[in-house]
Amino acid sequence: MSGRPGLHRIRSTRPENLGKNTLHIIANICLTVFVIAALVVTIIAAIYEPDDPLFNSPTNITTFLSSASNSTFQSDNVVVRTGEDLLAANQTALATLIHVTDAAETMDRSTDETSSSVCEFDPKEPLDCRDPEVFQSMMQKAIERFKDIHFNRFGKPTPGPEGNTCDMAWRFRPKKGKATGFNKDYRRFVINRSENCTVSVVSIGEYHSGVNARKKKKKNKNQIPGYEPASGMQDQGGFSLPAAGEIVNDSLPDVESERAFIRQKYLIYVGGGDRCKSMKHYLWSFLCALGEARYLKRTLVMDMTLCLSSIYTSSKLDEEGKDFRFYFDFEHLKQAASVLDQDQFWKHWEKWQRKDKLSLYLVEDFRVSPKHLTGVKHSLIMRKFGFVEPDNYWYGVCEAETGSVVKRPWHLIRKSRRLMDLVAVIGSKLNWDYDSVHVIRGEKARNQDLWPNLAQDTSPEALLSTLENKIEDGRNVYIATNVPETSFFEPLKHKYATHFLDDYKDFWGDRSEWYSDTAKLNNGAAVEFDGYMRASVDAELFLRGKKQFETFNDLTKDCKDGVNTCSTAAS
C-alpha cells in the first residue's frame, strides 16, 4: 500500500503523460487569470463615477470642452459651454461686416443720383424713411457713433411716431472679446431735412428705443417639427448664428392632429439619478437622450422642468420645477430638432393609444445599445432607469462604444435668449467699451491648504498692483465676482470706473421685461434670478471685455483645482 503513491508519481512523470499535465496546468492558470480579471472589472464598475461627466466624451466635442486652458470661466463648474460657443471655430460665418466706408460710398452714389433732380417736398409731409438717402444717412451715422462694434446687417427703416423720426434695427457684435454670435439693437433716429433736400441725423435714441423696427415674429402652428433643421436656420459651416434682442417665441410645440401624432415614433427616458445634479451633468445626460432620438429618427419626449442643484440656489437647497426655458433657448431647439413636452405627449397618448393600437417597447438595461433599437417598430421606446447610482445615469447609454455612434448635438443647445438679452443691454450701457476682470474668492480663498496665495493675490491692493500697467486709469472695468459685497473693491473705484452685475439689477427686477416674460412661463409666479443665471450673464459680460483678466490665469499663481494641479489641467 505504501508503495502505490510512489508508483503513481512515477507514472505521472512518464513522457506519454507530460502533454496532458501541461495542458491541465495551463487551463488552470487561464481560469485563475480570468476569474481575477472579472473580479477586478466588477469592483471597478461598482465604484466608478467620473469626476465630471462633461469631460469624458468619446466624441470630438471632448477636445472642445476639455480645453487646455486653465481659465476661470472656460472650465468652471458653474458655467456650461453651449452651442453658440462652438461658433468660435467658425469665424468665416462672421466675416460679413459693414464698415463706414461702405455706407459712405453708397451715400455718395445716392447723392450723385439725386443732385441733378429738382428738390421738391412738402415740409408738412412726414419723412419717407424708405428713401435710400435717409437709410444711408442713418446707417453711416450709426457706424460713426458706435465705434466699438462690428455691424453685420441693417434692417429697413420704419416710420417713428413723429414725422421727422425713423426707427432702424441692426445686427452687430463687439469688435473685441471672445464672445461669438450677434446681438440685435433697434433705435430711434431724429432726422433733419434741409431746403435743398439733403438729410442729416440729429440724434440717435437709447438701446432698443426704436420699437417700430422690432421684428414681429409670426406664431408657429405649434406642430411637431421635423427631424431636419428648418430651412434658413443655418448659416455658413452648418452653424446658425444666434442674435440676442429678437422677440422670443418659445411656446411649447403641440400636435396638429391625431394623424400627425400616430405617424411619429417617440423616445422617452424615465427615472434615473440625474435630477438635482450640476448643470453640466444635466446637459451631458439630456444631450445623450437627444442624440439617441436623432440617431433613431424619433421625437424626444422631454421633461420641460428640471431640478436646480443647491449649488445655484439662494436657499442652498435643491429646487424642483425650474423651466428649461429659463436657462436655454427652447425656440432654437424646437426648430432644429424633433421634441415634444412630456405632459402634452401623455395627454395625446392616453387619448389615442388604445384606439390606434400604439405600442410601447420597454428597455430597462442602459447597456442596450441604440444600434439594437434601430429595428424596433413600436410607437414608443421607453428607457427606464433604476435607483442605483451611477448605473442609473442617462449618459451611461452613450458611453463606451456607443459614443462613436450617437453624437451629442451640442449645437442645438444655446443659452437662454432672455439671459443673452440682459448681456446685450448691459453691454450697450457700457457702449461695449470696457475691460473685464474675474475675481473668485469665497471658499477657495479660505482654504489656504489648496490655494495658499489666492486670498492675498485677489486682495484690492494686489489687484491694483497687478492691473496697474495693464488697464489705463479711468477705464470702464467690469468685475465678475462671487464676492457678495462690492464694497470690497472700493480701492479700485478710485482708479477705474468699476461696474458689477448688481449695478444693473433693474433689468431683471419686478418692472423689467425679463421679469414679466419669465413669470408667464411660470404660471404667473415670479422667478428668482438664481445663481446659475447670474453666473451665465457674468461670464458672457466678462467674455465681451476688450481686455480680460482671469483669476487663475492672470491674478494668482495658484492652480484652479488646488496645489500641484496646474500641469494636470493643462495636460
XYZ file of C-alpha atoms in Angstrom, residues 113-465:
353
model
C -28.248 110.347 -58.385
C -30.426 112.929 -56.614
C -28.277 116.038 -57.135
C -29.489 116.568 -60.673
C -33.154 116.199 -59.767
C -35.372 119.074 -58.682
C -35.784 119.437 -54.918
C -39.477 119.499 -54.181
C -41.033 118.441 -50.892
C -43.788 119.491 -48.535
C -42.355 120.317 -45.072
C -45.668 119.177 -43.544
C -45.357 115.697 -45.047
C -43.693 113.045 -42.864
C -40.233 111.873 -43.795
C -40.020 108.903 -46.151
C -37.933 106.512 -44.048
C -37.561 104.134 -47.001
C -35.813 106.794 -49.067
C -32.312 105.462 -49.933
C -30.644 108.708 -48.857
C -32.383 108.604 -45.469
C -31.389 104.987 -44.995
C -27.745 105.613 -45.906
C -27.555 108.635 -43.609
C -28.889 106.585 -40.706
C -26.530 103.712 -41.428
C -23.462 105.953 -41.725
C -24.311 107.839 -38.522
C -24.759 104.596 -36.594
C -21.390 103.261 -37.769
C -19.655 106.530 -36.899
C -21.184 106.724 -33.429
C -20.782 103.115 -32.284
C -17.104 102.591 -32.978
C -16.667 99.567 -30.709
C -18.983 97.208 -32.544
C -18.975 95.449 -35.900
C -22.189 95.810 -37.884
C -23.364 92.719 -39.723
C -26.727 93.758 -41.151
C -29.099 96.725 -41.157
C -32.853 96.376 -41.340
C -35.085 98.641 -43.420
C -36.042 101.840 -41.554
C -39.643 102.226 -40.441
C -41.529 105.448 -39.573
C -41.365 106.626 -35.979
C -44.164 108.345 -34.017
C -43.152 111.807 -35.259
C -42.828 112.939 -38.859
C -39.092 113.512 -38.537
C -38.248 110.200 -36.819
C -37.350 106.803 -38.200
C -36.638 103.530 -36.394
C -33.949 101.148 -37.614
C -32.614 97.796 -36.429
C -29.217 96.165 -36.936
C -27.281 93.057 -36.034
C -23.840 93.517 -34.512
C -21.125 92.057 -32.337
C -18.436 93.719 -30.219
C -15.165 94.296 -32.075
C -13.099 92.774 -29.291
C -13.694 89.988 -26.800
C -14.111 86.233 -27.104
C -17.889 86.130 -27.439
C -19.474 84.814 -30.622
C -22.845 85.292 -32.251
C -24.694 88.544 -32.734
C -26.819 90.999 -30.805
C -29.708 92.975 -32.206
C -30.436 96.620 -31.458
C -33.132 98.936 -32.762
C -33.054 102.685 -32.135
C -34.964 105.829 -32.948
C -33.332 108.426 -35.201
C -34.321 112.097 -35.310
C -33.635 113.375 -38.833
C -33.459 116.881 -40.257
C -34.237 117.633 -43.919
C -32.870 120.893 -45.320
C -34.360 123.081 -48.050
C -32.057 121.580 -50.678
C -33.408 118.100 -49.808
C -30.280 116.850 -48.020
C -30.909 114.888 -44.852
C -28.847 114.639 -41.684
C -29.233 112.686 -38.468
C -29.757 114.952 -35.449
C -29.750 112.298 -32.703
C -29.905 108.564 -32.007
C -32.011 107.186 -29.171
C -31.124 104.756 -26.400
C -30.790 100.965 -26.629
C -33.983 99.369 -28.013
C -35.718 102.749 -28.350
C -36.770 102.129 -31.972
C -39.598 99.739 -31.127
C -41.273 100.119 -34.535
C -38.286 98.398 -36.135
C -38.521 95.394 -33.862
C -39.323 92.358 -35.931
C -42.650 90.772 -35.080
C -42.461 87.047 -35.461
C -45.373 85.066 -36.747
C -46.708 82.479 -34.367
C -45.820 78.896 -35.142
C -48.532 76.391 -35.859
C -47.295 74.542 -32.772
C -46.826 71.311 -34.642
C -44.129 68.758 -34.061
C -41.139 69.915 -36.122
C -39.313 67.613 -38.490
C -36.062 65.844 -37.892
C -34.038 68.248 -40.020
C -33.434 71.923 -39.202
C -35.938 74.267 -40.758
C -34.805 75.948 -43.960
C -32.888 79.123 -43.347
C -31.866 78.064 -39.870
C -28.230 77.532 -40.769
C -25.538 79.867 -41.962
C -22.048 79.055 -43.132
C -20.321 75.972 -41.863
C -23.526 74.328 -40.654
C -23.991 76.731 -37.742
C -26.885 79.111 -37.313
C -25.957 82.438 -35.818
C -27.823 83.474 -32.670
C -28.896 87.087 -32.284
C -29.906 88.484 -28.913
C -32.613 91.133 -28.950
C -35.126 89.327 -31.176
C -38.636 88.538 -29.971
C -38.578 85.114 -28.316
C -41.181 82.566 -29.388
C -40.542 79.509 -27.243
C -44.096 78.254 -26.792
C -44.402 74.500 -26.384
C -44.859 72.546 -29.620
C -48.117 70.630 -29.901
C -49.582 68.067 -32.263
C -51.690 69.172 -35.215
C -53.928 66.142 -35.302
C -54.404 62.517 -34.354
C -52.927 61.501 -37.667
C -49.809 63.606 -37.063
C -49.358 62.040 -33.629
C -49.638 58.397 -34.655
C -47.381 58.989 -37.669
C -44.408 59.824 -35.445
C -42.146 57.489 -33.463
C -41.057 58.536 -29.978
C -38.298 58.038 -27.401
C -38.561 58.857 -23.698
C -36.168 58.474 -20.763
C -37.836 57.785 -17.397
C -36.394 57.807 -13.870
C -32.698 57.745 -13.099
C -30.384 59.640 -10.770
C -29.672 62.708 -12.891
C -32.036 65.159 -11.208
C -30.654 67.897 -8.973
C -27.115 67.358 -10.225
C -24.941 70.113 -11.679
C -25.972 71.752 -14.935
C -23.040 70.065 -16.676
C -24.297 66.678 -15.548
C -27.843 67.555 -16.654
C -26.771 68.592 -20.155
C -24.434 65.630 -20.549
C -27.353 63.273 -19.906
C -30.026 65.277 -21.738
C -27.893 65.523 -24.874
C -27.316 61.772 -24.757
C -31.094 61.270 -24.900
C -31.440 63.858 -27.664
C -28.575 62.303 -29.602
C -30.133 58.847 -29.402
C -33.516 60.199 -30.525
C -31.905 61.770 -33.590
C -29.954 58.570 -34.287
C -33.172 56.530 -34.152
C -35.084 59.217 -36.089
C -37.579 59.572 -33.269
C -39.147 62.525 -31.472
C -37.678 63.025 -28.000
C -40.331 63.315 -25.321
C -38.698 65.663 -22.818
C -39.454 66.941 -19.345
C -39.614 70.731 -19.597
C -38.881 71.084 -15.870
C -35.571 70.450 -14.209
C -34.293 70.371 -10.658
C -31.835 73.167 -9.931
C -28.952 71.958 -7.789
C -28.377 73.578 -4.405
C -25.041 74.935 -5.673
C -27.026 77.528 -7.660
C -29.851 78.405 -5.247
C -30.039 81.099 -2.577
C -31.818 78.646 -0.256
C -28.868 76.213 -0.553
C -31.450 73.500 -1.244
C -32.269 71.639 -4.436
C -35.256 73.295 -6.119
C -37.650 71.418 -8.407
C -39.917 72.852 -11.085
C -37.453 75.097 -12.934
C -38.459 75.615 -16.544
C -35.941 74.539 -19.180
C -36.607 77.853 -20.948
C -35.218 79.855 -18.010
C -31.738 78.660 -18.904
C -31.711 77.502 -22.531
C -33.014 78.597 -25.926
C -36.003 76.325 -26.499
C -37.087 78.202 -29.617
C -33.896 77.158 -31.389
C -34.169 73.591 -30.061
C -37.738 73.025 -31.241
C -36.956 74.491 -34.674
C -33.820 72.413 -35.200
C -34.845 69.103 -33.571
C -37.942 66.998 -33.042
C -39.001 67.367 -29.392
C -42.301 67.285 -27.506
C -43.206 68.176 -23.927
C -43.948 65.017 -21.949
C -47.177 66.384 -20.408
C -48.605 67.027 -23.850
C -47.338 63.684 -25.081
C -49.013 61.658 -22.345
C -52.272 63.563 -22.862
C -52.368 62.511 -26.514
C -51.051 59.035 -25.780
C -53.842 58.291 -23.304
C -56.366 59.673 -25.776
C -55.319 57.661 -28.836
C -53.195 54.745 -27.606
C -55.938 52.105 -27.482
C -57.840 53.374 -30.471
C -54.805 53.381 -32.753
C -53.084 50.404 -31.081
C -49.954 52.374 -30.250
C -47.304 50.080 -28.768
C -44.563 50.573 -26.186
C -41.126 48.952 -26.159
C -39.521 48.972 -22.683
C -35.736 48.998 -22.197
C -34.550 48.643 -18.599
C -30.853 47.990 -19.177
C -28.821 51.097 -20.090
C -26.252 48.820 -21.737
C -28.670 48.049 -24.573
C -27.052 49.841 -27.486
C -29.071 52.236 -29.664
C -27.835 50.139 -32.598
C -30.024 47.302 -31.308
C -33.091 49.542 -31.302
C -32.974 50.699 -34.905
C -35.273 47.876 -35.965
C -37.892 48.476 -33.270
C -41.232 49.329 -34.877
C -43.107 50.250 -31.699
C -44.595 53.735 -31.423
C -42.707 54.489 -28.212
C -39.354 53.319 -26.897
C -39.112 53.910 -23.162
C -35.755 53.692 -21.441
C -36.408 53.139 -17.755
C -33.597 53.781 -15.288
C -33.308 52.356 -11.793
C -32.315 53.701 -8.386
C -28.659 52.656 -8.044
C -26.108 55.315 -8.945
C -24.109 55.657 -11.150
C -25.693 52.897 -13.260
C -28.910 54.919 -13.454
C -27.362 57.981 -15.076
C -28.770 58.668 -18.541
C -25.384 59.434 -20.018
C -24.404 55.793 -19.495
C -26.336 54.978 -22.665
C -23.834 56.986 -24.717
C -20.632 55.765 -23.078
C -18.085 53.265 -24.377
C -18.644 52.061 -27.963
C -21.990 53.848 -28.269
C -20.149 57.181 -28.145
C -18.858 56.590 -31.646
C -22.394 56.035 -32.907
C -24.566 58.514 -31.002
C -23.271 62.075 -31.259
C -24.367 64.596 -28.683
C -25.831 67.530 -30.671
C -24.180 70.368 -28.767
C -25.032 72.868 -31.492
C -28.716 72.526 -30.604
C -28.280 73.822 -27.049
C -27.847 77.550 -26.540
C -28.109 79.841 -23.593
C -31.488 81.425 -22.937
C -32.147 84.343 -25.273
C -33.668 86.197 -22.324
C -30.386 85.913 -20.437
C -28.446 86.922 -23.532
C -30.715 89.972 -23.870
C -29.552 91.026 -20.401
C -25.955 90.707 -21.584
C -26.765 92.850 -24.620
C -28.485 95.639 -22.705
C -25.734 95.834 -20.053
C -23.024 95.767 -22.716
C -24.810 98.565 -24.586
C -24.989 100.627 -21.414
C -21.206 100.331 -21.303
C -21.020 101.133 -25.052
C -19.129 97.835 -25.419
C -16.043 99.757 -24.353
C -14.760 98.144 -21.183
C -12.151 95.781 -19.809
C -13.123 92.854 -17.607
C -11.686 91.149 -14.550
C -12.848 87.949 -12.912
C -12.192 87.647 -9.192
C -13.045 84.387 -7.465
C -12.641 84.168 -3.699
C -15.169 82.550 -1.341
C -14.421 79.028 -0.132
C -11.281 78.748 -2.223
C -9.754 81.870 -0.697
C -10.462 80.486 2.774
C -8.849 77.117 2.010
C -5.183 78.001 2.166
C -4.095 74.377 2.053
C -5.182 74.093 -1.585
C -4.965 77.781 -2.559
C -2.257 79.310 -0.371
C -1.904 82.564 -2.358
C -5.421 83.225 -3.630
C -6.671 85.401 -0.775
C -3.625 87.661 -0.908
C -3.380 87.753 -4.706
C -7.010 88.856 -5.068
C -6.991 91.475 -2.331
C -7.806 95.033 -3.520
C -4.218 96.128 -3.045
C -2.863 93.180 -5.028
C -5.409 93.756 -7.797
C -4.367 97.383 -8.112
C -0.742 96.337 -8.373
